[in-house]
Amino acid sequence: MTLLHSFARTRGRRLGVATAAAGLLAALLAAGPVSATPDPGDRSAAPRGVSKSAQERAEAAIAAGDIPGQDEVVHSANIEHLTNIPKDALPGTNSDLAFQGRYAFAGNYDGFRIFDISNPKAPKTVAQVLCPGSQNDISVSGNLLFLSTDSSRSDNSCASTTQPATEKSSWEGMKVFDISDKKNPKYVAAVETACGSHTHTLVPEKKNVYVYVSSYSPSASFPDCQPPHDGISVIKVPRKAPQKAAVVNFPVLFPGEGPDGGGNPGAPTNPGVSKTTGCHDITVLPSKDLAAGACMGDGILFSIKDPEHPKVIDQVQDNVNFAFWHSATFNQTAKKVVFTDELGGGGAATCNAAIGPNRGADGIYDIVGKGDKSRLVFRGYYKIPRHQADTENCVAHNGSLIPVKGKDLMVQAWYQGGVSVWDFTDSTKPKEIAYFERGPLTTDTLTVGGSWSAYYYNGYIYSNDIAKGFDVLKLSDRRTAPAERIRLDELNTQTQPDYFD
């Protein structure tokens, strides 16, 4: 059941043990009925059965008040749930978010949706664009919108269908849209990249936008995705001629001998850790010429003084508690990086007592030293302090800073663990200060859902829920109140602004 305005009640949570080339086709949709069928090849995984005991534990935890009831909305007293906008013409998995002026741009495995958020209590759909290709990671810069395609497609059009990566003619990579008319985005360019584009990060300049493309999982059987692949694609996009966008470099971030490159070897050397074959996500802090990469089995810090030729400064691993380095966030002073571990790939129940507080969590690293001598030093872990049912996929996922000078505050998505606001001013003693979540989608199957991305933008928290749609939250807390005075014209969280410049 989809809820337009979910019933919410505030209560305490006991810590229970329950667990563009010629021929590009833009299939554009106004807010209304779908005129084409989204590709089932880009849908999220089907629900998986759970044991009878797991089902019983979930039901018992709901009855005891340890977790919210199925689809029930709960939150801390300092958060208000303003509204929920259900999915409409794009039924696929909701993914990332970007912001510009009064607009929010919401990625979806079937395309993207543009909201007018002038009134955060009542966002209005401006456009919905059908363009299947998981996972449609999204960002904006000026009049350009960028969309990642990380599934093998028959061609680069928005009418493409799934096609095996073993076929040379298959396409994956970056798509570029002109959004000067928000009601009528126009598909203007496509750039194929090795192993596709799982995520991407913008390094904007006046005349050009550089795009760092993160992708991974090569195979000798994939003509356009050969091992070891230990690098990223760098695309240069001229703002006035985006159709000339092209790959200008492929810097190898993990040089090494042999077919496996120089990143984390994974199992059997490091059991339970992903072998590094590229990066999952990169965050840049242009004001400091720095970037942090979450690269499967490795975390890296690198310089982007020359955006076409990024240079690695430091490389770290955590072979005890980190399974898959997923994303990175700098604090505002560039003295810390928060890395996330996507244990279970985002589809597993890892926020339970059995997994514990240090796995599927955030890792907080201080940056010690200066310039090319900077080093990442581990300080502590953060994980939401509420156990979830074994039918709820839950793990650290996408978030952003809440800009308060002198403090390190962050809002973050945890899939079905909901949205968490936390303080890591003391790197060794992080603590949660607010939360919002829904109860499990189901109590008899593990069904993927929950908040994919939760970001703070101009006084509000916006969350893109995989299954339930677009949520708007209002945080009212003296600790975060100074952030309400900060206003941005644009926000892509992987291109962190200098809030206090």
Coordinates of C-alpha atoms in Angstrom, one line a residue:
M1 CA 0.0 0.0 0.0
T2 CA 1.3 3.4 -0.9
L3 CA 0.7 6.2 1.6
L4 CA 0.2 9.8 0.4
H5 CA 0.3 11.2 3.9
S6 CA 1.6 8.5 6.3
F7 CA 0.3 8.5 9.8
A8 CA 3.2 9.4 12.1
R9 CA 3.6 9.1 15.8
T10 CA 6.6 10.0 17.8
R11 CA 7.8 7.5 20.3
G12 CA 11.0 6.2 21.8
R13 CA 12.6 3.1 20.2
R14 CA 13.9 0.3 22.4
L15 CA 17.0 -1.3 21.1
G16 CA 15.3 -4.7 20.5
V17 CA 17.2 -7.8 19.3
A18 CA 14.8 -8.3 16.4
T19 CA 16.4 -8.4 13.6
A20 CA 24.9 12.2 -27.9
A21 CA 25.5 10.9 -31.0
A22 CA 23.3 11.1 -34.1
G23 CA 20.0 9.3 -33.7
L24 CA 19.6 9.9 -30.0
L25 CA 16.0 9.5 -29.0
A26 CA 14.6 11.4 -26.1
A27 CA 11.5 9.7 -24.8
L28 CA 10.2 12.5 -22.7
L29 CA 7.1 12.4 -20.6
A30 CA 5.0 15.2 -19.1
A31 CA 3.5 14.4 -15.7
G32 CA 0.9 12.0 -16.8
P33 CA 0.2 8.5 -18.1
V34 CA 3.2 6.5 -19.3
S35 CA 3.3 6.0 -23.1
A36 CA 6.0 3.5 -23.1
T37 CA 6.9 0.5 -21.0
P38 CA 9.8 0.7 -18.7
D39 CA 12.4 -2.1 -19.2
P40 CA 12.0 -4.9 -16.6
G41 CA 15.8 -5.6 -17.0
D42 CA 16.4 -2.5 -14.9
R43 CA 14.1 -3.4 -12.0
S44 CA 15.4 -4.1 -8.5
A45 CA 15.7 -7.6 -7.2
A46 CA 12.5 -9.6 -6.4
P47 CA 11.6 -10.1 -2.8
R48 CA 13.4 -13.0 -1.1
G49 CA 11.9 -15.4 1.3
V50 CA 13.0 -15.5 4.9
S51 CA 12.9 -18.2 7.5
K52 CA 9.9 -18.8 9.6
S53 CA 11.9 -17.8 12.7
A54 CA 12.9 -14.5 11.1
Q55 CA 9.3 -13.8 10.3
E56 CA 8.2 -14.6 13.8
R57 CA 10.9 -12.4 15.3
A58 CA 9.8 -9.5 13.1
E59 CA 6.2 -9.8 14.2
A60 CA 7.2 -10.2 17.8
A61 CA 9.3 -7.1 17.7
I62 CA 6.4 -5.1 16.2
A63 CA 4.1 -6.4 18.9
A64 CA 6.6 -5.4 21.6
G65 CA 7.2 -1.9 20.1
D66 CA 10.8 -2.6 19.4
I67 CA 10.3 -1.7 15.7
P68 CA 7.5 0.2 14.0
G69 CA 4.6 -1.6 12.5
Q70 CA 4.5 -2.5 8.8
D71 CA 4.5 0.7 6.8
E72 CA 4.1 2.8 10.0
V73 CA 6.0 6.1 10.1
V74 CA 7.9 7.0 13.3
H75 CA 10.4 9.8 14.0
S76 CA 12.2 11.6 16.8
A77 CA 10.4 14.6 18.3
N78 CA 12.7 17.1 16.5
I79 CA 11.7 15.9 13.0
E80 CA 8.4 16.6 11.2
H81 CA 7.3 14.6 8.2
L82 CA 5.9 17.3 5.9
T83 CA 4.8 15.2 2.9
N84 CA 5.3 12.1 0.8
I85 CA 4.9 12.1 -3.0
P86 CA 4.4 8.6 -4.3
K87 CA 6.0 7.3 -7.5
D88 CA 4.0 8.0 -10.6
A89 CA 4.9 7.4 -14.2
L90 CA 8.3 5.9 -13.3
P91 CA 7.7 2.7 -11.3
G92 CA 11.3 1.6 -11.1
T93 CA 13.7 2.0 -8.1
N94 CA 14.1 5.5 -6.9
S95 CA 17.8 6.5 -6.6
D96 CA 19.8 9.7 -6.1
L97 CA 18.9 13.3 -5.8
A98 CA 20.3 16.7 -7.0
F99 CA 19.1 20.3 -6.5
Q100 CA 19.1 23.6 -8.3
G101 CA 17.2 26.7 -7.3
R102 CA 13.6 25.7 -6.5
Y103 CA 13.9 22.3 -8.2
A104 CA 14.8 18.8 -7.0
F105 CA 15.9 16.2 -9.5
A106 CA 15.1 12.6 -8.6
G107 CA 16.8 9.7 -10.3
N108 CA 14.9 6.5 -10.9
Y109 CA 15.9 3.3 -12.7
D110 CA 13.3 4.1 -15.4
G111 CA 14.5 7.8 -15.9
F112 CA 14.2 10.9 -13.7
R113 CA 11.6 13.2 -12.2
I114 CA 11.8 17.0 -11.7
F115 CA 10.0 18.5 -8.7
D116 CA 9.2 22.2 -8.0
I117 CA 10.0 22.5 -4.3
S118 CA 9.1 26.2 -3.9
N119 CA 6.7 25.0 -1.3
P120 CA 8.4 22.1 0.5
K121 CA 5.1 21.0 2.0
A122 CA 3.6 20.5 -1.4
P123 CA 6.2 19.7 -4.1
K124 CA 4.8 19.7 -7.7
T125 CA 5.9 17.4 -10.5
V126 CA 7.3 19.5 -13.4
A127 CA 8.4 16.7 -15.7
Q128 CA 9.0 12.9 -15.8
V129 CA 11.5 11.5 -18.3
L130 CA 11.4 7.9 -19.3
C131 CA 15.0 6.8 -20.0
P132 CA 15.7 3.3 -18.5
G133 CA 19.2 2.4 -17.5
S134 CA 20.1 1.6 -13.9
Q135 CA 20.9 3.2 -11.8
N136 CA 20.4 6.7 -13.2
D137 CA 22.6 8.4 -10.7
I138 CA 21.8 12.1 -11.3
S139 CA 23.5 15.5 -11.0
V140 CA 23.0 19.0 -12.5
S141 CA 25.2 22.0 -13.4
G142 CA 23.9 25.1 -15.0
N143 CA 21.6 24.0 -17.9
L144 CA 23.0 20.5 -18.0
L145 CA 21.8 17.3 -16.3
F146 CA 23.9 14.2 -16.1
L147 CA 22.6 10.6 -15.9
S148 CA 24.6 7.5 -15.3
T149 CA 23.7 4.2 -17.2
D150 CA 25.2 1.1 -15.5
S151 CA 23.3 -1.6 -17.3
S152 CA 24.2 -3.0 -20.7
R153 CA 21.8 -1.5 -23.3
S154 CA 21.1 -2.2 -27.0
D155 CA 22.0 1.4 -27.8
N156 CA 22.4 4.9 -26.3
S157 CA 18.8 6.0 -26.8
C158 CA 16.1 6.3 -24.2
A159 CA 14.2 3.6 -26.0
S160 CA 17.0 1.1 -25.6
T161 CA 16.5 -2.4 -24.2
T162 CA 18.7 -4.7 -22.1
Q163 CA 21.5 -6.5 -24.0
P164 CA 24.3 -8.7 -22.8
A165 CA 27.6 -6.9 -22.0
T166 CA 29.3 -9.7 -23.9
E167 CA 28.1 -8.1 -27.1
K168 CA 30.4 -5.5 -28.5
S169 CA 27.5 -3.3 -29.8
S170 CA 26.1 -2.9 -26.2
W171 CA 26.3 0.5 -24.6
E172 CA 26.8 1.9 -21.1
G173 CA 27.9 5.3 -19.9
M174 CA 26.9 8.9 -19.4
K175 CA 23.8 10.7 -20.8
V176 CA 23.6 14.5 -20.9
F177 CA 20.3 16.5 -21.0
D178 CA 19.7 20.2 -21.6
I179 CA 17.4 21.4 -18.8
S180 CA 17.1 25.1 -19.7
D181 CA 13.4 24.3 -20.0
K182 CA 12.6 22.3 -16.9
K183 CA 9.2 21.2 -18.3
N184 CA 10.9 19.8 -21.5
P185 CA 14.4 18.4 -20.9
K186 CA 16.2 17.6 -24.1
Y187 CA 18.6 14.7 -24.6
V188 CA 21.7 16.2 -26.1
A189 CA 24.7 13.9 -25.7
A190 CA 25.9 10.4 -24.8
V191 CA 29.4 9.2 -23.9
E192 CA 30.2 5.5 -23.7
T193 CA 32.6 4.6 -20.8
A194 CA 34.4 1.5 -19.8
C195 CA 32.2 -0.7 -17.6
G196 CA 29.4 1.9 -17.8
S197 CA 28.7 4.5 -15.2
H198 CA 27.5 3.3 -11.8
T199 CA 27.9 6.8 -10.3
H200 CA 29.5 10.0 -11.4
T201 CA 30.9 13.2 -9.9
L202 CA 31.0 16.7 -11.3
V203 CA 34.1 19.0 -11.2
P204 CA 32.5 22.1 -12.6
E205 CA 34.5 24.9 -14.3
K206 CA 33.3 28.1 -16.1
K207 CA 33.6 26.7 -19.6
N208 CA 33.6 23.0 -19.0
V209 CA 32.2 20.4 -16.7
Y210 CA 34.5 17.5 -15.9
V211 CA 32.8 14.3 -15.0
Y212 CA 34.5 11.5 -13.0
V213 CA 32.8 8.3 -13.9
S214 CA 32.9 5.4 -11.3
S215 CA 32.4 1.9 -12.5
Y216 CA 33.7 -1.6 -11.7
S217 CA 33.3 -5.4 -12.1
P218 CA 35.2 -6.0 -15.3
S219 CA 35.3 -9.4 -17.1
A220 CA 37.4 -10.8 -19.8
S221 CA 34.2 -11.7 -21.6
F222 CA 33.1 -8.0 -21.7
P223 CA 34.6 -6.3 -24.8
D224 CA 34.2 -2.8 -23.3
C225 CA 34.9 -3.7 -19.7
Q226 CA 38.2 -5.5 -19.5
P227 CA 40.2 -6.2 -16.3
P228 CA 41.9 -4.9 -14.2
H229 CA 40.0 -1.6 -14.9
D230 CA 41.5 0.0 -11.7
G231 CA 40.7 3.6 -12.6
I232 CA 38.0 6.1 -13.6
S233 CA 36.9 7.7 -16.8
V234 CA 37.2 11.5 -17.0
I235 CA 34.8 13.2 -19.4
K236 CA 35.1 16.8 -20.5
V237 CA 31.8 18.5 -21.4
P238 CA 31.9 21.9 -23.0
R239 CA 29.0 23.9 -21.5
K240 CA 28.1 25.6 -24.8
A241 CA 28.6 22.5 -26.9
P242 CA 27.7 19.5 -24.8
Q243 CA 27.4 17.3 -27.9
K244 CA 31.2 17.4 -28.0
A245 CA 31.5 15.7 -24.7
A246 CA 34.2 13.0 -24.7
V247 CA 36.5 10.9 -22.5
V248 CA 39.8 12.7 -22.1
N249 CA 41.6 10.4 -19.7
F250 CA 41.4 7.2 -17.8
P251 CA 43.7 7.6 -14.8
V252 CA 44.7 4.4 -13.1
L253 CA 44.2 4.9 -9.4
F254 CA 45.5 1.4 -8.3
P255 CA 48.5 0.7 -10.4
G256 CA 49.9 -2.8 -10.0
E257 CA 51.4 -5.7 -11.8
G258 CA 49.4 -8.5 -13.3
P259 CA 45.7 -8.8 -14.3
D260 CA 44.4 -7.9 -10.9
G261 CA 46.0 -4.4 -10.6
G262 CA 47.0 -2.9 -7.3
G263 CA 43.9 -2.5 -5.3
N264 CA 42.6 -4.7 -2.5
P265 CA 42.8 -8.4 -3.7
G266 CA 39.7 -9.4 -1.7
A267 CA 39.2 -13.1 -0.9
P268 CA 41.0 -15.3 -0.2
T269 CA 43.6 -12.9 1.0
N270 CA 41.0 -10.7 2.7
P271 CA 37.8 -12.8 3.2
G272 CA 34.6 -10.9 3.1
V273 CA 36.1 -7.9 1.5
S274 CA 35.4 -6.8 -2.1
K275 CA 38.2 -7.1 -4.6
T276 CA 39.0 -3.6 -5.9
T277 CA 38.3 -3.3 -9.7
G278 CA 37.4 0.4 -9.8
C279 CA 35.6 2.9 -7.7
H280 CA 32.0 3.0 -6.5
D281 CA 31.7 6.7 -5.7
I282 CA 33.9 9.8 -5.5
T283 CA 33.2 13.0 -3.7
V284 CA 35.2 16.2 -4.6
L285 CA 35.7 19.3 -2.5
P286 CA 36.7 21.8 -5.3
S287 CA 37.5 24.6 -2.8
K288 CA 40.3 22.4 -1.4
D289 CA 41.3 20.7 -4.6
L290 CA 40.6 17.4 -2.9
A291 CA 38.6 14.2 -3.6
A292 CA 37.8 11.1 -1.6
G293 CA 37.1 7.8 -3.4
A294 CA 35.2 4.9 -2.0
C295 CA 36.6 2.1 -4.2
M296 CA 35.2 -1.3 -3.3
G297 CA 38.0 -2.6 -1.1
D298 CA 39.9 0.7 -0.7
G299 CA 39.4 4.2 0.5
I300 CA 41.5 6.9 -1.2
L301 CA 42.3 10.5 -0.9
F302 CA 43.5 12.3 -4.0
S303 CA 44.3 15.7 -5.4
I304 CA 42.3 17.3 -8.2
K305 CA 44.4 20.4 -8.8
D306 CA 44.6 19.2 -12.4
P307 CA 41.0 17.8 -12.9
E308 CA 42.0 15.8 -16.0
H309 CA 44.8 14.1 -14.1
P310 CA 43.8 13.4 -10.5
K311 CA 46.6 12.1 -8.3
V312 CA 46.2 9.7 -5.3
I313 CA 47.7 11.0 -2.1
D314 CA 46.7 8.1 0.3
Q315 CA 45.1 4.7 0.2
V316 CA 43.6 2.9 3.2
Q317 CA 41.8 -0.5 3.8
D318 CA 39.7 -1.9 6.7
N319 CA 39.8 -5.7 6.2
V320 CA 38.1 -6.4 9.5
N321 CA 34.9 -4.4 9.3
F322 CA 34.5 -2.9 5.8
A323 CA 33.2 -5.2 3.0
F324 CA 32.5 -2.6 0.3
W325 CA 33.6 1.0 0.4
H326 CA 30.6 2.8 -1.0
S327 CA 30.7 6.6 -0.6
A328 CA 32.6 9.4 1.0
T329 CA 31.8 12.8 2.6
F330 CA 34.2 15.5 3.7
N331 CA 33.6 17.6 6.7
Q332 CA 33.6 21.3 5.9
T333 CA 37.1 22.0 7.0
A334 CA 38.5 19.1 4.9
K335 CA 40.0 17.6 8.1
K336 CA 37.8 14.4 8.0
V337 CA 36.2 12.0 5.6
V338 CA 33.2 9.8 6.4
F339 CA 33.3 6.6 4.3
T340 CA 30.3 4.2 4.2
D341 CA 30.4 0.5 4.0
E342 CA 27.6 -1.1 1.9
L343 CA 27.7 -4.5 3.4
G344 CA 25.4 -6.8 1.5
G345 CA 25.2 -4.5 -1.5
G346 CA 22.2 -2.6 -0.1
G347 CA 19.9 -5.7 -0.4
A348 CA 20.6 -7.4 2.9
A349 CA 19.4 -7.0 6.5
T350 CA 22.6 -5.8 8.3
C351 CA 21.2 -3.5 11.0
N352 CA 20.6 -6.2 13.5
A353 CA 22.3 -7.5 16.6
A354 CA 24.0 -10.4 14.8
I355 CA 25.9 -7.9 12.5
G356 CA 26.8 -5.5 15.3
P357 CA 27.7 -1.8 15.4
N358 CA 30.9 -1.8 13.3
R359 CA 29.9 -3.6 10.1
G360 CA 27.6 -2.0 7.5
A361 CA 28.5 1.3 9.2
D362 CA 30.3 4.6 8.6
G363 CA 34.0 4.8 9.1
I364 CA 35.3 8.2 10.3
Y365 CA 38.8 9.2 9.2
D366 CA 40.7 12.3 10.2
I367 CA 43.0 13.8 7.6
V368 CA 46.4 14.3 9.2
G369 CA 49.1 16.3 7.5
K370 CA 49.0 18.7 4.6
G371 CA 49.2 18.6 0.8
D372 CA 50.7 15.4 -0.7
K373 CA 51.7 14.3 2.7
S374 CA 48.1 14.1 4.0
R375 CA 47.1 10.8 5.5
L376 CA 43.8 9.2 6.4
V377 CA 43.7 8.0 10.0
F378 CA 40.8 5.9 11.4
R379 CA 39.0 7.3 14.4
G380 CA 35.7 5.5 14.8
Y381 CA 32.5 3.9 13.5
Y382 CA 28.9 5.1 13.4
K383 CA 25.8 3.0 12.9
I384 CA 22.2 3.8 13.6
P385 CA 21.3 2.8 17.2
R386 CA 18.1 1.0 16.3
H387 CA 18.0 -2.6 15.3
Q388 CA 15.9 -3.5 12.2
A389 CA 14.0 -6.6 11.4
D390 CA 15.6 -9.4 9.3
T391 CA 13.1 -8.5 6.6
E392 CA 14.5 -5.0 6.2
N393 CA 17.4 -4.2 3.9
C394 CA 19.5 -1.7 5.9
V395 CA 23.0 -0.4 5.6
A396 CA 24.9 2.9 5.5
H397 CA 24.0 4.8 2.3
N398 CA 23.9 8.3 0.8
G399 CA 23.9 11.5 2.9
S400 CA 25.2 15.1 3.1
L401 CA 26.5 17.6 5.6
I402 CA 24.2 19.9 7.5
P403 CA 26.2 23.2 7.4
V404 CA 26.8 24.4 11.0
K405 CA 30.0 26.2 11.6
G406 CA 32.3 24.5 14.1
K407 CA 30.2 21.3 14.1
D408 CA 30.3 18.2 12.0
L409 CA 26.7 17.2 11.4
M410 CA 25.3 14.9 8.7
V411 CA 22.0 13.5 7.5
Q412 CA 22.1 10.1 6.0
A413 CA 19.9 7.4 4.3
W414 CA 20.0 3.9 5.7
Y415 CA 17.5 2.2 3.3
Q416 CA 14.8 0.6 5.5
G417 CA 16.7 1.9 8.5
G418 CA 15.3 5.3 7.5
V419 CA 17.0 8.7 7.8
S420 CA 19.5 9.5 10.5
V421 CA 20.9 12.8 11.6
W422 CA 24.1 12.5 13.5
D423 CA 27.0 14.4 15.0
F424 CA 30.6 13.4 14.4
T425 CA 32.3 16.6 15.7
D426 CA 34.1 14.1 18.0
S427 CA 35.4 11.6 15.5
T428 CA 35.7 8.9 18.2
K429 CA 32.3 9.4 19.7
P430 CA 29.6 10.0 17.0
K431 CA 26.0 10.2 18.1
E432 CA 22.6 10.3 16.6
I433 CA 20.5 13.4 17.2
A434 CA 17.4 12.8 15.1
Y435 CA 15.8 10.1 12.9
F436 CA 12.8 9.2 10.7
E437 CA 11.8 5.8 9.5
R438 CA 9.1 3.5 8.3
G439 CA 8.3 0.0 9.6
P440 CA 9.2 -3.0 7.4
L441 CA 7.6 -3.2 4.0
T442 CA 6.8 -6.8 4.7
T443 CA 7.3 -9.2 7.6
D444 CA 7.4 -12.5 5.6
T445 CA 9.9 -11.6 2.8
L446 CA 13.1 -9.4 2.5
T447 CA 11.8 -6.7 0.1
V448 CA 14.2 -4.0 -1.0
G449 CA 13.1 -0.5 -0.1
G450 CA 13.7 2.5 2.1
S451 CA 15.7 5.8 1.7
W452 CA 18.3 5.6 -1.0
S453 CA 19.4 9.2 -0.5
A454 CA 18.7 11.8 2.2
Y455 CA 20.1 15.3 1.8
Y456 CA 19.9 18.7 3.5
Y457 CA 19.0 21.5 1.1
N458 CA 18.1 25.1 2.0
G459 CA 16.4 24.3 5.3
Y460 CA 14.8 20.9 4.6
I461 CA 15.7 17.3 4.4
Y462 CA 14.7 15.5 1.1
S463 CA 14.7 11.7 0.9
N464 CA 14.2 9.5 -2.2
D465 CA 12.6 6.3 -1.0
I466 CA 13.1 3.3 -3.2
A467 CA 9.5 2.1 -2.9
K468 CA 7.5 4.9 -1.3
G469 CA 8.6 7.9 -3.3
F470 CA 9.8 11.4 -2.4
D471 CA 9.7 12.5 1.3
V472 CA 10.2 16.0 2.7
L473 CA 11.3 16.4 6.4
K474 CA 11.7 19.4 8.6
L475 CA 14.4 19.3 11.3
S476 CA 13.8 21.6 14.2
D477 CA 16.8 21.5 16.6
R478 CA 18.9 24.2 18.2
R479 CA 22.0 22.2 17.2
T480 CA 21.1 22.4 13.5
A481 CA 19.2 25.7 13.5
P482 CA 22.2 27.8 12.2
A483 CA 22.1 25.8 8.9
E484 CA 18.7 27.3 8.1
R485 CA 20.5 30.6 7.2
I486 CA 22.6 28.9 4.5
R487 CA 21.2 29.0 1.0
L488 CA 22.6 27.3 -2.1
D489 CA 21.8 27.8 -5.8
E490 CA 22.8 24.3 -6.6
L491 CA 23.7 21.1 -4.8
N492 CA 25.2 17.8 -6.0
T493 CA 26.3 16.2 -2.8
Q494 CA 29.3 14.5 -4.5
T495 CA 30.5 18.0 -5.4
Q496 CA 30.6 19.5 -2.0
P497 CA 30.2 23.2 -1.7
D498 CA 32.2 25.5 0.6
Y499 CA 29.2 26.6 2.7
F500 CA 31.1 29.3 4.5
D501 CA 33.3 30.8 1.8

